[in-house]
PDB file of C-alpha atoms in Angstrom:
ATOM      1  CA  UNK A 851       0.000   0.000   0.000  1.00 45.00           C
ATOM      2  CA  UNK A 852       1.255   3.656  -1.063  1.00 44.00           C
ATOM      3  CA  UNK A 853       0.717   6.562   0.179  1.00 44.00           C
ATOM      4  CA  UNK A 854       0.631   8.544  -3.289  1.00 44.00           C
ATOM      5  CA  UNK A 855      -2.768   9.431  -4.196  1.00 51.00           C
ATOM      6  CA  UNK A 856      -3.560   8.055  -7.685  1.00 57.00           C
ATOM      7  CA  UNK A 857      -6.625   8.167  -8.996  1.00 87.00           C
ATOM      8  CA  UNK A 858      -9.010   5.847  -8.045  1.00 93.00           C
ATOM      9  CA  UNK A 859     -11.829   4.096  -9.597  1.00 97.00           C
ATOM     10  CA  UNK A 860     -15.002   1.576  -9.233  1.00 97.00           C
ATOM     11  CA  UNK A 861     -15.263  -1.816 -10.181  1.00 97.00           C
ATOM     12  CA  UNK A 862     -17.396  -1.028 -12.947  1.00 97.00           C
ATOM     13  CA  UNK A 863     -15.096   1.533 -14.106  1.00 97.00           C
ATOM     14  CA  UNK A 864     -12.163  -1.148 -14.333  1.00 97.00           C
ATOM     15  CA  UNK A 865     -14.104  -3.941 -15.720  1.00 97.00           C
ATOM     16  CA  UNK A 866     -15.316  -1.340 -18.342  1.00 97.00           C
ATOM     17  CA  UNK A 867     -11.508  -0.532 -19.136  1.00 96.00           C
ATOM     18  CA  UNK A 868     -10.210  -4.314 -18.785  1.00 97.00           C
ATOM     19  CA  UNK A 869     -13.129  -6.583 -19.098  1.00 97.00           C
ATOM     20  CA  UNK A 870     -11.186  -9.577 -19.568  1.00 96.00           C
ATOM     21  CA  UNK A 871      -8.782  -9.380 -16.331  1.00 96.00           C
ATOM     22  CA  UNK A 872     -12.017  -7.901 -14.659  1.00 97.00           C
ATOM     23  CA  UNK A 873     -13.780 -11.392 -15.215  1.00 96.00           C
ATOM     24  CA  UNK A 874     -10.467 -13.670 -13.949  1.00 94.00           C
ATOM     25  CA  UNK A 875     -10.352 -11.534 -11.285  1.00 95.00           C
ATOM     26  CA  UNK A 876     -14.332 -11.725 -10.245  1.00 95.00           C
ATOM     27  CA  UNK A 877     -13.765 -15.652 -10.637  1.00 93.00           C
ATOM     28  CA  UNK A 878     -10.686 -15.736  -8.168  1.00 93.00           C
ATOM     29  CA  UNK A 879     -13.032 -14.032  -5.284  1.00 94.00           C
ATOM     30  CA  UNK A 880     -16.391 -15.764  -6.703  1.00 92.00           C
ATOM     31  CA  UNK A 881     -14.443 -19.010  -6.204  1.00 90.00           C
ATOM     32  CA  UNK A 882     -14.128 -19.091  -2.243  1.00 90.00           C
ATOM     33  CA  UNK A 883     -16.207 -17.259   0.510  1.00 90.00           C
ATOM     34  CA  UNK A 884     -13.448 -16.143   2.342  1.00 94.00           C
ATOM     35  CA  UNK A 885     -10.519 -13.603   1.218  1.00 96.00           C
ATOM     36  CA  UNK A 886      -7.919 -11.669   3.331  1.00 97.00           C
ATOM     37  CA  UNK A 887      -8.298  -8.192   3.545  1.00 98.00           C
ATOM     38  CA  UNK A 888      -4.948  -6.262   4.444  1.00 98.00           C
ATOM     39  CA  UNK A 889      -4.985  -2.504   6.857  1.00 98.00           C
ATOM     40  CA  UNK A 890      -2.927  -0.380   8.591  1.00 98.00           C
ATOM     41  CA  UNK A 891      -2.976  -0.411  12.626  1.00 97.00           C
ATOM     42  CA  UNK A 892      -2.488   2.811  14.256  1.00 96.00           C
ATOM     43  CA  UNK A 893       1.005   2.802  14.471  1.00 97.00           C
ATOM     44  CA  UNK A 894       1.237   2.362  10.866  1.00 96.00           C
ATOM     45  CA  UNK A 895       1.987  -1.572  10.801  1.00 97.00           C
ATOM     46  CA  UNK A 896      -0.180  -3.866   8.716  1.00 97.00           C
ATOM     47  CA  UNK A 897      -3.013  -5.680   9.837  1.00 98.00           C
ATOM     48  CA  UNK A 898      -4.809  -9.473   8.153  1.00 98.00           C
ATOM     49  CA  UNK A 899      -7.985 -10.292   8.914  1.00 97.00           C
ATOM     50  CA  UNK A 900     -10.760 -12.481   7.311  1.00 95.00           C
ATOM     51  CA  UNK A 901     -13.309 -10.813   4.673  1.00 95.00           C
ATOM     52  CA  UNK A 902     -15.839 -11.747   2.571  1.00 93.00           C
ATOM     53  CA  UNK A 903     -16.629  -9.534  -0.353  1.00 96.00           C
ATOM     54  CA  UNK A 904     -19.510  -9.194  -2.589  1.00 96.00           C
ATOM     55  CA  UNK A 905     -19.491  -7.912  -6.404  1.00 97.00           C
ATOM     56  CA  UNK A 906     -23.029  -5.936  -7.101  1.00 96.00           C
ATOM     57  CA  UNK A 907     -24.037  -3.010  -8.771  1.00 94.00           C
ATOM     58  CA  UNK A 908     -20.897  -2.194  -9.829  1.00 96.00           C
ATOM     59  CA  UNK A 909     -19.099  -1.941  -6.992  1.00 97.00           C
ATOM     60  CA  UNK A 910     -16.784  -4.341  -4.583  1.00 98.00           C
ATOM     61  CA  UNK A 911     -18.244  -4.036  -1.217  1.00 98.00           C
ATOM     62  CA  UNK A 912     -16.864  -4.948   2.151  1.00 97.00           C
ATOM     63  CA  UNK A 913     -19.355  -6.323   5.115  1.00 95.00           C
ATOM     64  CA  UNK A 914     -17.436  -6.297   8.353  1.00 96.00           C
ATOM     65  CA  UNK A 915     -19.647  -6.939  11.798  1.00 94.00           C
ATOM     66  CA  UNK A 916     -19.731  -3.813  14.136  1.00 91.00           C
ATOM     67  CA  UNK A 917     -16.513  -2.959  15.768  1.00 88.00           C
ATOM     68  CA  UNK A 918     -14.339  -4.878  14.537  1.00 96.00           C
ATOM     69  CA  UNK A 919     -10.654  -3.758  14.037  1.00 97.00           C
ATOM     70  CA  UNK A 920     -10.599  -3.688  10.500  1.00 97.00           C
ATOM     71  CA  UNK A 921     -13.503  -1.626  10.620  1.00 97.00           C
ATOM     72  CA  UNK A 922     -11.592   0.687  12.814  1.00 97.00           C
ATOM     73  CA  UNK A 923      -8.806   0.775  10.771  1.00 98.00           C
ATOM     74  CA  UNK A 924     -10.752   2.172   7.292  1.00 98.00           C
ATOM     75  CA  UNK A 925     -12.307   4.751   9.218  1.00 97.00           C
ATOM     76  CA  UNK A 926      -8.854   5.844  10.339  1.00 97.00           C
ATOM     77  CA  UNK A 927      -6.777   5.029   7.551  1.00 98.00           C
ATOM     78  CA  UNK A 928      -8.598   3.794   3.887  1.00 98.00           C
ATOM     79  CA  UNK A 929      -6.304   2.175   2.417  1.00 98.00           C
ATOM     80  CA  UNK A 930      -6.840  -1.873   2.034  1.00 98.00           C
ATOM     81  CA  UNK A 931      -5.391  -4.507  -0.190  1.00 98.00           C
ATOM     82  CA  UNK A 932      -7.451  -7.888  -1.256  1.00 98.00           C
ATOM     83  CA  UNK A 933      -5.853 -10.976  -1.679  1.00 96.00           C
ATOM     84  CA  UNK A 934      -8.147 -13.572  -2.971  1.00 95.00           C
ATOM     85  CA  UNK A 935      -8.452 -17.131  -1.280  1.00 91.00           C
ATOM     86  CA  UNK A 936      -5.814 -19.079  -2.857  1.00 85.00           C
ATOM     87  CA  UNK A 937      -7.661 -22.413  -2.005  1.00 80.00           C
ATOM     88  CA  UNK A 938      -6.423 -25.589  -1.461  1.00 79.00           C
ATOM     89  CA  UNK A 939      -2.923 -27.186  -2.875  1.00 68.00           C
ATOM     90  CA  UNK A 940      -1.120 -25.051  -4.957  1.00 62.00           C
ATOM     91  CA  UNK A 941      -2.879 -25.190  -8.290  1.00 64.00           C
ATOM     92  CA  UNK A 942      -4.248 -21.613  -7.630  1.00 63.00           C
ATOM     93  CA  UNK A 943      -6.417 -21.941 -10.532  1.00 66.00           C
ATOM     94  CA  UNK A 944      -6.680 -18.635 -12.270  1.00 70.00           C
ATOM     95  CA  UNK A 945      -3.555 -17.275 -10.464  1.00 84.00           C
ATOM     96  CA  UNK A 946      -2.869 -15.038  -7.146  1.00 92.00           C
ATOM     97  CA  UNK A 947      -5.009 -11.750  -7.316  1.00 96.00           C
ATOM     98  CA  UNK A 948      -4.928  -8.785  -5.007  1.00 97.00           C
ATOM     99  CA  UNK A 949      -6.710  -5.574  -5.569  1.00 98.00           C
ATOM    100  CA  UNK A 950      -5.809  -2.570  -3.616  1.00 98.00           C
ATOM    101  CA  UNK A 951      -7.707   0.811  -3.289  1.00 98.00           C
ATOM    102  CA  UNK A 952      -9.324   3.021  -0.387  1.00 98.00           C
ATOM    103  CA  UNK A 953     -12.477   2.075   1.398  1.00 98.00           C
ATOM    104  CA  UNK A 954     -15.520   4.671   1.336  1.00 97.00           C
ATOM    105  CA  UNK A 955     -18.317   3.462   4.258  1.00 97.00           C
ATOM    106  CA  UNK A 956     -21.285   3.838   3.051  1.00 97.00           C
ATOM    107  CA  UNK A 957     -23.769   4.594   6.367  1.00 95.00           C
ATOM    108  CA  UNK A 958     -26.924   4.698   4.932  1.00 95.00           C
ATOM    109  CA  UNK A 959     -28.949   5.826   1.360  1.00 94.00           C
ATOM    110  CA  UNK A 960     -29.505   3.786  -2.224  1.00 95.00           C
ATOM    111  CA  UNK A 961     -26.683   1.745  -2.366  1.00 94.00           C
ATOM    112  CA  UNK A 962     -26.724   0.808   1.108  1.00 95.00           C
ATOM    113  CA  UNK A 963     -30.793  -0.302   0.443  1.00 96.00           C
ATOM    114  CA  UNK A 964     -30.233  -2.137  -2.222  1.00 95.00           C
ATOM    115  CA  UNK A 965     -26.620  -4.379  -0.483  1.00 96.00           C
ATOM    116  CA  UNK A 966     -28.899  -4.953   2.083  1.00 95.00           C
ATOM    117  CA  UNK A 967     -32.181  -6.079  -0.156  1.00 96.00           C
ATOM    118  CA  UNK A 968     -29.885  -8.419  -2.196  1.00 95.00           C
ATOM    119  CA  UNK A 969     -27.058  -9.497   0.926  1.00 94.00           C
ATOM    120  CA  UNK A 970     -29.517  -9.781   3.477  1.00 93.00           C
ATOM    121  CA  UNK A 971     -26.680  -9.374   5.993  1.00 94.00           C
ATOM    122  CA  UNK A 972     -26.785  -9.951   9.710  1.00 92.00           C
ATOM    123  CA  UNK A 973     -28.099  -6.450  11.500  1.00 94.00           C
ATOM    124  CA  UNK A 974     -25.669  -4.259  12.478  1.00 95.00           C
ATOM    125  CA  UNK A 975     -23.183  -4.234  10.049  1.00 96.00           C
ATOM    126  CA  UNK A 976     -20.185  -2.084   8.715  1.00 97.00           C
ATOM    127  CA  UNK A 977     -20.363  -1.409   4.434  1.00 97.00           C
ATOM    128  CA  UNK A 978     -17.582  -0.246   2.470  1.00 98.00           C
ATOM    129  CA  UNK A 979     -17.532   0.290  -1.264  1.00 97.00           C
ATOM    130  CA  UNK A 980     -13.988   0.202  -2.351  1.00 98.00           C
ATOM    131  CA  UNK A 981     -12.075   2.780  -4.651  1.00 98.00           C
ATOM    132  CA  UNK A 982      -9.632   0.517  -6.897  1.00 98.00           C
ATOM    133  CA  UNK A 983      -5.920   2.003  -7.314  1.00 98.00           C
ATOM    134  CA  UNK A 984      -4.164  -1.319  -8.436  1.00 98.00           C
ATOM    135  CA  UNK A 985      -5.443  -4.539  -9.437  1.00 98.00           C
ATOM    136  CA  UNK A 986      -2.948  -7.266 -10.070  1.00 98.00           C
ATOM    137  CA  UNK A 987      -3.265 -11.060 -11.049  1.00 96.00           C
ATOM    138  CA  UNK A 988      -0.318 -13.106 -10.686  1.00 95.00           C
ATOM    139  CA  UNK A 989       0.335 -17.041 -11.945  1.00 92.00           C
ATOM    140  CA  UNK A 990       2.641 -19.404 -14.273  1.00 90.00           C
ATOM    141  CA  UNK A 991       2.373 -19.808 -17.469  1.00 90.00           C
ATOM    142  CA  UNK A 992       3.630 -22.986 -19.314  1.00 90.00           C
ATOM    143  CA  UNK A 993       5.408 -23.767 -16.566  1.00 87.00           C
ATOM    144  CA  UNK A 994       7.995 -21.745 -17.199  1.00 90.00           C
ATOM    145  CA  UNK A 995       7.447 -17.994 -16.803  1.00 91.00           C
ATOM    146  CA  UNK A 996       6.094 -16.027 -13.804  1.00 92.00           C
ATOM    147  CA  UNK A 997       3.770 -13.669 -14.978  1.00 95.00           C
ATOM    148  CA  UNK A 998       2.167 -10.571 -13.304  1.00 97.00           C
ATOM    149  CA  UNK A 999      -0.300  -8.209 -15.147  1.00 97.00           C
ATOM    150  CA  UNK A1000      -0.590  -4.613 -13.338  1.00 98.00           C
ATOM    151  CA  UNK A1001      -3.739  -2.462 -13.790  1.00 98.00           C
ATOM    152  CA  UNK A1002      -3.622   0.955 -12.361  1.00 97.00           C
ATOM    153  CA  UNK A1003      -6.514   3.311 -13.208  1.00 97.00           C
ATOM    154  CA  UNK A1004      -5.925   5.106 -16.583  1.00 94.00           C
ATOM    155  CA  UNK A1005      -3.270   2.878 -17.304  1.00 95.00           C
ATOM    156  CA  UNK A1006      -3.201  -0.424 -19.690  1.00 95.00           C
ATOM    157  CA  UNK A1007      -2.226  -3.693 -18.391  1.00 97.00           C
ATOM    158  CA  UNK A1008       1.040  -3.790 -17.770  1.00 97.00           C
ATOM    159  CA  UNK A1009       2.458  -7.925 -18.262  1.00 97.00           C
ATOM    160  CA  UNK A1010       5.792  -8.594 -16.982  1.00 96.00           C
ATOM    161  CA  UNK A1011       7.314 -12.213 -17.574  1.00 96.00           C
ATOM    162  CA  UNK A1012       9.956 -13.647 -16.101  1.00 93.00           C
ATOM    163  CA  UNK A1013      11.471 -16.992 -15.542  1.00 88.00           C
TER     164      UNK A1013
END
């Protein structure tokens, strides 16, 4: 996580500009329940926890029950990063993906209706819709190359290879 302040965008924004990483990456977190969603503590240090996440509307949203640190965290500090669930082995079908961004919460209004008409999640609850900054998908190809495609809002792909 930097601390520059690059433009951020939606999800729908960055699935409009790269539709095709947008989908592998929706498939990564669509794949498991269960992601881990990376803030910074108070002192600055980084902090793990558990998240699930939910793609609707055009947004990412984050659910987090009421006090909880990582809730705590956003409010002080909004920058996150996503790593999907690699699940199990070490196949990592679809390769290692992390998005990273700033967290808006989103108390109460349209949006916030309609997550909880579709979610239905338990009563009281924390909701975050996320501001993308970097989205990047990581894997082997042919068994041979490591390859990591970059995505930073108003910016193309980026594909490095390397062996």
């Amino acid at each position: 996580m930097t601390a520059s302040r690059t433009t951020a965008v939606n999800w729908a924004a960055f699935t409009e500009a790269e539709p095709d990483l947008g989908r592998v990456v929706e498939d990564r977190f669509g794949a498991f329940t269960h992601h881990v969603l990376a803030t910074l503590r108070k002192d600055g240090s980084p902090r793990t926890s558990g998240l699930e996440v939910r793609f609707l509307d055009g947004e990412l949203w984050l659910g987090m029950m009421p006090g909880s640190l990582k809730v705590l965290d956003l409010r002080r500090d909004p920058r996150f990063s996503l790593q999907a669930n690699p699940g199990e082995g070490t196949g990592m079908g679809g390769g290692d993906v992390r998005i990273s961004g700033r967290a808006v919460e989103v108390r109460e209004g349209e949006a916030r209706d309609g997550y909880v008409k579709e979610v239905e999640p338990p009563q009281p609850f924390h909701l975050f819709r996320t501001e993308l900054t970097e989205v990047v998908r990581t894997y082997v190809e042919d068994d041979t190359y490591l390859v990591a495609q970059v995505w930073k809002p108003g910016e193309p792909v980026r594909t490095l290879k390397r062996t």
